[in-house]
mmCIF file with all atom_site columns, C-alpha atoms and ligand atoms in Angstrom:
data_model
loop_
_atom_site.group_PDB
_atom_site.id
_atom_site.type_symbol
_atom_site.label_atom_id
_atom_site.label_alt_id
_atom_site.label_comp_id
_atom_site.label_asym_id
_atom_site.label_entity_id
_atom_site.label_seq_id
_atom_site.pdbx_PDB_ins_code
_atom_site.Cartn_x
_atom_site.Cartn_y
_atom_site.Cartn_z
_atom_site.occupancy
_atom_site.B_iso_or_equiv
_atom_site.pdbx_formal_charge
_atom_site.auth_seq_id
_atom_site.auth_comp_id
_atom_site.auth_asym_id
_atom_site.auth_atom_id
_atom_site.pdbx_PDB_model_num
ATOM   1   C  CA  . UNK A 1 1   ? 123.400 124.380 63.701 1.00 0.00 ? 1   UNK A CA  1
ATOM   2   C  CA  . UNK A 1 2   ? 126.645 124.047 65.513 1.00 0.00 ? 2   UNK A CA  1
ATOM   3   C  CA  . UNK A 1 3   ? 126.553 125.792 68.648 1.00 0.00 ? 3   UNK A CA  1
ATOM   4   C  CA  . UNK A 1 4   ? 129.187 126.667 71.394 1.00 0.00 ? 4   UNK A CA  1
ATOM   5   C  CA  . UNK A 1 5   ? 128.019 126.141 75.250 1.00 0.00 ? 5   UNK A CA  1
ATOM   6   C  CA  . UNK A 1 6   ? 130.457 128.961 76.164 1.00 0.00 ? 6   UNK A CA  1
ATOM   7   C  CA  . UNK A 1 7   ? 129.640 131.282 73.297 1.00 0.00 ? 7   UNK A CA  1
ATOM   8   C  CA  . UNK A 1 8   ? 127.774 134.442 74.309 1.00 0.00 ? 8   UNK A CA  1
ATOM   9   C  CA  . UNK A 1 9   ? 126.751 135.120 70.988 1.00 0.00 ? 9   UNK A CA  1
ATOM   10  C  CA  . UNK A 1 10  ? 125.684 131.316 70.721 1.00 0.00 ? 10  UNK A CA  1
ATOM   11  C  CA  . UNK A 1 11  ? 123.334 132.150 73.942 1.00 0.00 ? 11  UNK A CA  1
ATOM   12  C  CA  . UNK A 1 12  ? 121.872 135.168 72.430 1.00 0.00 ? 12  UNK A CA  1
ATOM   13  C  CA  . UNK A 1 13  ? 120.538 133.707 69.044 1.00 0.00 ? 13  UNK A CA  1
ATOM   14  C  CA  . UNK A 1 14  ? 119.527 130.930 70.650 1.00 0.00 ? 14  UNK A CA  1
ATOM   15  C  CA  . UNK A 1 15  ? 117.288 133.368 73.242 1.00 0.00 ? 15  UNK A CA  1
ATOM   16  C  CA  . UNK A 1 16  ? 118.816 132.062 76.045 1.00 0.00 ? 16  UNK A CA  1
ATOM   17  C  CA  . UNK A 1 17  ? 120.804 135.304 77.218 1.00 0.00 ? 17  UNK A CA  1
ATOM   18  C  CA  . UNK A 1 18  ? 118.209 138.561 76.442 1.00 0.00 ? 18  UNK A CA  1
ATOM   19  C  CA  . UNK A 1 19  ? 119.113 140.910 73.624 1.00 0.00 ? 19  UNK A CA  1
ATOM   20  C  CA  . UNK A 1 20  ? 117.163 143.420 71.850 1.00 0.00 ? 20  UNK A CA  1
ATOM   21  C  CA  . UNK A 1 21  ? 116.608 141.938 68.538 1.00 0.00 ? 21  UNK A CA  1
ATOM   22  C  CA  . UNK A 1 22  ? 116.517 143.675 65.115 1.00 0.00 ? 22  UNK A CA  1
ATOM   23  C  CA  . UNK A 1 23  ? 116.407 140.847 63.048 1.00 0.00 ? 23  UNK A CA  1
ATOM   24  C  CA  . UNK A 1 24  ? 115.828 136.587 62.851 1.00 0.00 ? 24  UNK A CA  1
ATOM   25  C  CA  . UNK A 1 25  ? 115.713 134.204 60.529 1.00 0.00 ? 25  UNK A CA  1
ATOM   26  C  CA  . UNK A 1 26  ? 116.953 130.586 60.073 1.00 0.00 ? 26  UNK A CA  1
ATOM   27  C  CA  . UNK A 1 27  ? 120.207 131.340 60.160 1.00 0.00 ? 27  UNK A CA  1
ATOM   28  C  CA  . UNK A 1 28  ? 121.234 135.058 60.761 1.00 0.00 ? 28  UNK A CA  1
ATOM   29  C  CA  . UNK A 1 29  ? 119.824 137.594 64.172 1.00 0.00 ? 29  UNK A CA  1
ATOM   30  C  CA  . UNK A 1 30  ? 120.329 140.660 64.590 1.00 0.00 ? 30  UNK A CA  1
ATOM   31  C  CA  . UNK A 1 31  ? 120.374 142.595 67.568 1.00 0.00 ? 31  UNK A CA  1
ATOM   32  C  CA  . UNK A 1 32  ? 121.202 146.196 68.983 1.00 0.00 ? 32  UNK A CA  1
ATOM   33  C  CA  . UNK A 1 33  ? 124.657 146.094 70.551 1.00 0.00 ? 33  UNK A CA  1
ATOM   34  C  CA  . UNK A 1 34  ? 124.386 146.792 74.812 1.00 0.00 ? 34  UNK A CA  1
ATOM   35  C  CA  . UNK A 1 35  ? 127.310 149.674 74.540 1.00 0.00 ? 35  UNK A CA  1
ATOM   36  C  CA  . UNK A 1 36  ? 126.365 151.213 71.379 1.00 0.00 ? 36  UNK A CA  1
ATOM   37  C  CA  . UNK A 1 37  ? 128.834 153.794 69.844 1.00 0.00 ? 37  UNK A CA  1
ATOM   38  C  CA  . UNK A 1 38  ? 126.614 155.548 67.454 1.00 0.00 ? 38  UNK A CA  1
ATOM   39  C  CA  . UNK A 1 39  ? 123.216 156.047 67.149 1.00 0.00 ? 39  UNK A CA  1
ATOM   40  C  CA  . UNK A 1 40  ? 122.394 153.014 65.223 1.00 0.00 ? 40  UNK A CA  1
ATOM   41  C  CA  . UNK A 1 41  ? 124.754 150.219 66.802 1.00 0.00 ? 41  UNK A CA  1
ATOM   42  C  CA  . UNK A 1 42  ? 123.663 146.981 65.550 1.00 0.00 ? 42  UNK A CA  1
ATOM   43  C  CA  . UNK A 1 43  ? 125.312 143.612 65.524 1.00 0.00 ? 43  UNK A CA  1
ATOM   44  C  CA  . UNK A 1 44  ? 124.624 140.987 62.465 1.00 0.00 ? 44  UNK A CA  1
ATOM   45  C  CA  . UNK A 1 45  ? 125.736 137.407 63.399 1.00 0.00 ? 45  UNK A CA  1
ATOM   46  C  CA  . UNK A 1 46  ? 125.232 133.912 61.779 1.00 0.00 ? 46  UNK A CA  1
ATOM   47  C  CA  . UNK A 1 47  ? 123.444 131.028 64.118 1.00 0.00 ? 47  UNK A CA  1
ATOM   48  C  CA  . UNK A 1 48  ? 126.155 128.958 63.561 1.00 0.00 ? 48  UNK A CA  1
ATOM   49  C  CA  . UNK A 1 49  ? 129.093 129.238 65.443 1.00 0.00 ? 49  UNK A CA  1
ATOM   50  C  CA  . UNK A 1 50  ? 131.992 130.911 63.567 1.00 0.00 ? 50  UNK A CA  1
ATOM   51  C  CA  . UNK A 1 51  ? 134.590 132.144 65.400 1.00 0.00 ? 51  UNK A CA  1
ATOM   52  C  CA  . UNK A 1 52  ? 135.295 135.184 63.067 1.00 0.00 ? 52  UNK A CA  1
ATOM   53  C  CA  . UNK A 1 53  ? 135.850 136.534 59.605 1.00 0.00 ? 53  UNK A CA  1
ATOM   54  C  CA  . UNK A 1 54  ? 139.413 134.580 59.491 1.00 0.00 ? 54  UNK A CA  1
ATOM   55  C  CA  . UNK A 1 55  ? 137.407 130.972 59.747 1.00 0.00 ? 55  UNK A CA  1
ATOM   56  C  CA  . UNK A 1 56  ? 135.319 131.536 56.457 1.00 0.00 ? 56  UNK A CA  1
ATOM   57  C  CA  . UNK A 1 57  ? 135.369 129.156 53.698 1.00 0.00 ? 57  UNK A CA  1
ATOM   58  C  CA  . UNK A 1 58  ? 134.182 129.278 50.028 1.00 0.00 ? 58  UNK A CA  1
ATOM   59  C  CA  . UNK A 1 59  ? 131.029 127.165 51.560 1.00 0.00 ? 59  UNK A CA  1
ATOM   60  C  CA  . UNK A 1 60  ? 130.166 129.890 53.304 1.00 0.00 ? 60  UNK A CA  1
ATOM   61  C  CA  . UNK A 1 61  ? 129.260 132.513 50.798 1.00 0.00 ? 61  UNK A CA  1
ATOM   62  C  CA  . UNK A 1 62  ? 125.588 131.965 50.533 1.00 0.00 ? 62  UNK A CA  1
ATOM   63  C  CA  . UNK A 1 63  ? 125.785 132.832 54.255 1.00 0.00 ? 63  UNK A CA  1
ATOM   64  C  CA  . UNK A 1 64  ? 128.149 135.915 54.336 1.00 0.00 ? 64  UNK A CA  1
ATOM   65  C  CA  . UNK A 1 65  ? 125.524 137.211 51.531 1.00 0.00 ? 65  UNK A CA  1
ATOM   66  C  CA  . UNK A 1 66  ? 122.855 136.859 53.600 1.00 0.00 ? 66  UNK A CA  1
ATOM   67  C  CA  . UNK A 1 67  ? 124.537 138.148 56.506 1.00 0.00 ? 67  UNK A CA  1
ATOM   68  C  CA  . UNK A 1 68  ? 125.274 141.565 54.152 1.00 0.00 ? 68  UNK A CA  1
ATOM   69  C  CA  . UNK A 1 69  ? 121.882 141.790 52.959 1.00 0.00 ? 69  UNK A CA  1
ATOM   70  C  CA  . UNK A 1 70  ? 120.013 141.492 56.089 1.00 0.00 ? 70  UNK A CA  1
ATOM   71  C  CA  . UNK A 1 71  ? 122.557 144.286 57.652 1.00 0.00 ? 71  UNK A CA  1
ATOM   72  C  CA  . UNK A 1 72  ? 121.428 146.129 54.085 1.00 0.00 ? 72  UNK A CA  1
ATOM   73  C  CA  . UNK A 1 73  ? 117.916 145.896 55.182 1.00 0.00 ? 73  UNK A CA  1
ATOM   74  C  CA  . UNK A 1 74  ? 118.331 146.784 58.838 1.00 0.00 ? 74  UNK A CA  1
ATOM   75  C  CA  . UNK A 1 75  ? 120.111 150.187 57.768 1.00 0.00 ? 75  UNK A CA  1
ATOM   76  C  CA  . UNK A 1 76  ? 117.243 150.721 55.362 1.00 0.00 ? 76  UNK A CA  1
ATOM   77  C  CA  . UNK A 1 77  ? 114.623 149.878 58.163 1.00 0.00 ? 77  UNK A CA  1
ATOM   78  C  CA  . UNK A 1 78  ? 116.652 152.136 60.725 1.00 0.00 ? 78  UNK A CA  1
ATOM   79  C  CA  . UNK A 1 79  ? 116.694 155.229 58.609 1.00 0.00 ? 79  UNK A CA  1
ATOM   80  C  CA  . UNK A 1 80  ? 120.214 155.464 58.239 1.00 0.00 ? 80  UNK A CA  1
ATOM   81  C  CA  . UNK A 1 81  ? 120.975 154.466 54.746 1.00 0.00 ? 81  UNK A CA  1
ATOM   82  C  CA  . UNK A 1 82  ? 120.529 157.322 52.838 1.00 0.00 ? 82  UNK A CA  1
ATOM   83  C  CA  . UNK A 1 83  ? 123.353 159.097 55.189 1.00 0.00 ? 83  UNK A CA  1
ATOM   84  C  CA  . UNK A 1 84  ? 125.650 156.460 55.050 1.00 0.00 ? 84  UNK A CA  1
ATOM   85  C  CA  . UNK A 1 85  ? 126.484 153.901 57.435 1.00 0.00 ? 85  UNK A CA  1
ATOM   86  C  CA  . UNK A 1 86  ? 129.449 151.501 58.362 1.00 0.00 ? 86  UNK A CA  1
ATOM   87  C  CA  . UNK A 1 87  ? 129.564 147.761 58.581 1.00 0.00 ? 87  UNK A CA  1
ATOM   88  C  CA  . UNK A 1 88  ? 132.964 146.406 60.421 1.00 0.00 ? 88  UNK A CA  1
ATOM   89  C  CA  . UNK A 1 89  ? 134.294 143.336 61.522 1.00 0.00 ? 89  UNK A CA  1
ATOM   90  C  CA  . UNK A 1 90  ? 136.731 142.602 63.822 1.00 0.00 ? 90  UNK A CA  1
ATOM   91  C  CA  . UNK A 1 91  ? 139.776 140.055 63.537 1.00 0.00 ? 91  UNK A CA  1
ATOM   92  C  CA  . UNK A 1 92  ? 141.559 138.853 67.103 1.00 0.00 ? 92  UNK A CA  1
ATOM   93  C  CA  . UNK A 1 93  ? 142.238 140.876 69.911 1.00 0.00 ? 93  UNK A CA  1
ATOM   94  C  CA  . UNK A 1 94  ? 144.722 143.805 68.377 1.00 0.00 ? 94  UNK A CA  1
ATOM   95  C  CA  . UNK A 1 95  ? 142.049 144.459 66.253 1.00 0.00 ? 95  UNK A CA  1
ATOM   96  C  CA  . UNK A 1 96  ? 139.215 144.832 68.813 1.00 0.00 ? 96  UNK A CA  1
ATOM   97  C  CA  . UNK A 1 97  ? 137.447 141.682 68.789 1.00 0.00 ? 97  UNK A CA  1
ATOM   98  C  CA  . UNK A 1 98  ? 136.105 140.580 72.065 1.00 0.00 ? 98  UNK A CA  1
ATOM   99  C  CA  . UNK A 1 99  ? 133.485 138.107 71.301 1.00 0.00 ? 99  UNK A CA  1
ATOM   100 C  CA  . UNK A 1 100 ? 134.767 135.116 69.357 1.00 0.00 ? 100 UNK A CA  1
ATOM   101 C  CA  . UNK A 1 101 ? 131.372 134.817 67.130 1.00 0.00 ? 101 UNK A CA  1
ATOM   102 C  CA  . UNK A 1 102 ? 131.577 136.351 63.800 1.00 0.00 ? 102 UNK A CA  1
ATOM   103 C  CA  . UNK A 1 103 ? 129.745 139.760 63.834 1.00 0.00 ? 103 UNK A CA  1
ATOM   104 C  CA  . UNK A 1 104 ? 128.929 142.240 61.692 1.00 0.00 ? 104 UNK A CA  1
ATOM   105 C  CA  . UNK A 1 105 ? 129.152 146.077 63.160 1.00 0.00 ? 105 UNK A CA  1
ATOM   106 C  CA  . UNK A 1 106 ? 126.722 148.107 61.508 1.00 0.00 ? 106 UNK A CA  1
ATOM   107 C  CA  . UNK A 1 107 ? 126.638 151.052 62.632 1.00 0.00 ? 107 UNK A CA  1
ATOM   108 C  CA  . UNK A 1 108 ? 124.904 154.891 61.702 1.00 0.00 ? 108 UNK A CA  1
ATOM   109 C  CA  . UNK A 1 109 ? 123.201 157.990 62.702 1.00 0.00 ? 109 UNK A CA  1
ATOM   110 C  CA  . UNK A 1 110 ? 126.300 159.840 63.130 1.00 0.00 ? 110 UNK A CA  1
ATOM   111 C  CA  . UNK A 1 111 ? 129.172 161.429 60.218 1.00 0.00 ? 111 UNK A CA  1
ATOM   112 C  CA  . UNK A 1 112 ? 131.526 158.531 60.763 1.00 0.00 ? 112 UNK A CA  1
ATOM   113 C  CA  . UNK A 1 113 ? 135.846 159.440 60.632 1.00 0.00 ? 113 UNK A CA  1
ATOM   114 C  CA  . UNK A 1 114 ? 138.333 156.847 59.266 1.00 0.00 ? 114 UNK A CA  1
ATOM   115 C  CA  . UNK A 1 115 ? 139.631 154.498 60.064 1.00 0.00 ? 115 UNK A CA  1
HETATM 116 P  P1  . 5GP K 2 .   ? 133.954 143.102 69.206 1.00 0.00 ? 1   5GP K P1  1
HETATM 117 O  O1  . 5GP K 2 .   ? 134.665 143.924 70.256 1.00 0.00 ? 1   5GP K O1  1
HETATM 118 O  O2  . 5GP K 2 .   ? 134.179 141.615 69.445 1.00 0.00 ? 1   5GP K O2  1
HETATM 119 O  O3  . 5GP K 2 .   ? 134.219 143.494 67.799 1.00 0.00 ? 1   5GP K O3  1
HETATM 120 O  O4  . 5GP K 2 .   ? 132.408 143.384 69.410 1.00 0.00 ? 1   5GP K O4  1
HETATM 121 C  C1  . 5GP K 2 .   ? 131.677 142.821 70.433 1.00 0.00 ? 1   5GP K C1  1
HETATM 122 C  C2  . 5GP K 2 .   ? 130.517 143.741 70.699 1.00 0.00 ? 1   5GP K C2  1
HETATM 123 O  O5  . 5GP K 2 .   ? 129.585 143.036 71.497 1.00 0.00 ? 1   5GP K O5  1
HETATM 124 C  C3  . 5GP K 2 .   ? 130.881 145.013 71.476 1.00 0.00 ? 1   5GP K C3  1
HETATM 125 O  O6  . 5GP K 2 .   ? 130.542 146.157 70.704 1.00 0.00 ? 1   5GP K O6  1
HETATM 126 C  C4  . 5GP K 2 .   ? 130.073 144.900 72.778 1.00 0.00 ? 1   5GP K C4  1
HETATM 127 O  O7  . 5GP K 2 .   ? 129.562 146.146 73.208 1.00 0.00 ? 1   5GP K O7  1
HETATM 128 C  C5  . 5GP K 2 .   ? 128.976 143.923 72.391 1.00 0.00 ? 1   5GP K C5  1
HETATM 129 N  N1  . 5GP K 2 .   ? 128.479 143.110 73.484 1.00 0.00 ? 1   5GP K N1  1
HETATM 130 C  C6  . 5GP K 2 .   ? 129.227 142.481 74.437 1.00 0.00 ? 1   5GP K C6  1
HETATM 131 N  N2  . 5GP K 2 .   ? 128.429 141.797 75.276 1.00 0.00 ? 1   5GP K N2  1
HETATM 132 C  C7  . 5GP K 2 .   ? 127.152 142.005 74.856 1.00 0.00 ? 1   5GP K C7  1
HETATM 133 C  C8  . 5GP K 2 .   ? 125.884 141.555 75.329 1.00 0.00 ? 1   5GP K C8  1
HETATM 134 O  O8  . 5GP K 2 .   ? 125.764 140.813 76.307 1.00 0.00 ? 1   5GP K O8  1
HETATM 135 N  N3  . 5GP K 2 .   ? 124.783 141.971 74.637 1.00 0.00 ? 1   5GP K N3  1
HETATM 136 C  C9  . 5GP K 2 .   ? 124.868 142.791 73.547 1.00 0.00 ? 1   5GP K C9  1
HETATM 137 N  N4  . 5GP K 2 .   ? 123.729 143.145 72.946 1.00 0.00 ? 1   5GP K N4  1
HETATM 138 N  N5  . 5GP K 2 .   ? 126.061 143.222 73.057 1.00 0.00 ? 1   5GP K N5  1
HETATM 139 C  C10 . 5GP K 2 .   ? 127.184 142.839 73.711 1.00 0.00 ? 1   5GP K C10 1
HETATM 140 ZN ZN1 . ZN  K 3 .   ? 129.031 131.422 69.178 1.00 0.00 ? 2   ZN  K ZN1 1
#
């Protein structure tokens, strides 16, 4: 699985850097975010390094499927489907994105205003 030395992300699903994990399997954790705005603040990312939404390729779909489902069954496990939850992610730095490693926001517990 290709990995990036610098990648904080990288270090997290590999267990090197300590996170409080939701979710892991072969190739997708989960894990609570550390500044959580809402209730349920969970991050869904991919082992492999991508560096966001922007560097996905056909070849990936089996992945960004699984990535969706396991967020799915995270918001189920949490409690927060039935109210309704959001899943975001965030493209370059003018949208928010801080962490170059693809990442799934999913986020509950709370009514939620848009955008
Ligand atoms: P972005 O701003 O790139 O869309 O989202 C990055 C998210 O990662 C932010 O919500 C931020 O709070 C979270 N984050 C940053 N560093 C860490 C960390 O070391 N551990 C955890 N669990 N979350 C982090
Ligand atoms: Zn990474």
């Amino acid at each position: 699985m290709a990995r990036d030395p610098d990648c904080l992300f990288c270090g997290i699903a590999a267990g090197d850097i300590p996170s409080k994990q939701a979710h892991g399997d072969d190739t997708v954790v989960a894990f609570h975010d550390i500044s959580p705005r809402a209730p349920t603040h969970i991050l869904v990312i991919p082992r492999e390094h991508i560096r966001s939404a922007a560097d996905l390729t056909d070849e990936h779909a089996p992945l960004v499927g699984h990535l969706f489902a396991v967020a799915a069954a995270i918001a189920r496990d949490q409690g927060i489907a039935d109210a309704g939850y959001r899943i975001v992610t965030n493209i370059g730095r003018g949208a928010g994105q801080t962490v170059d490693h693809l990442h799934l926001h999913l986020m509950g517990g709370r009514p939620m205003t848009w955008p």
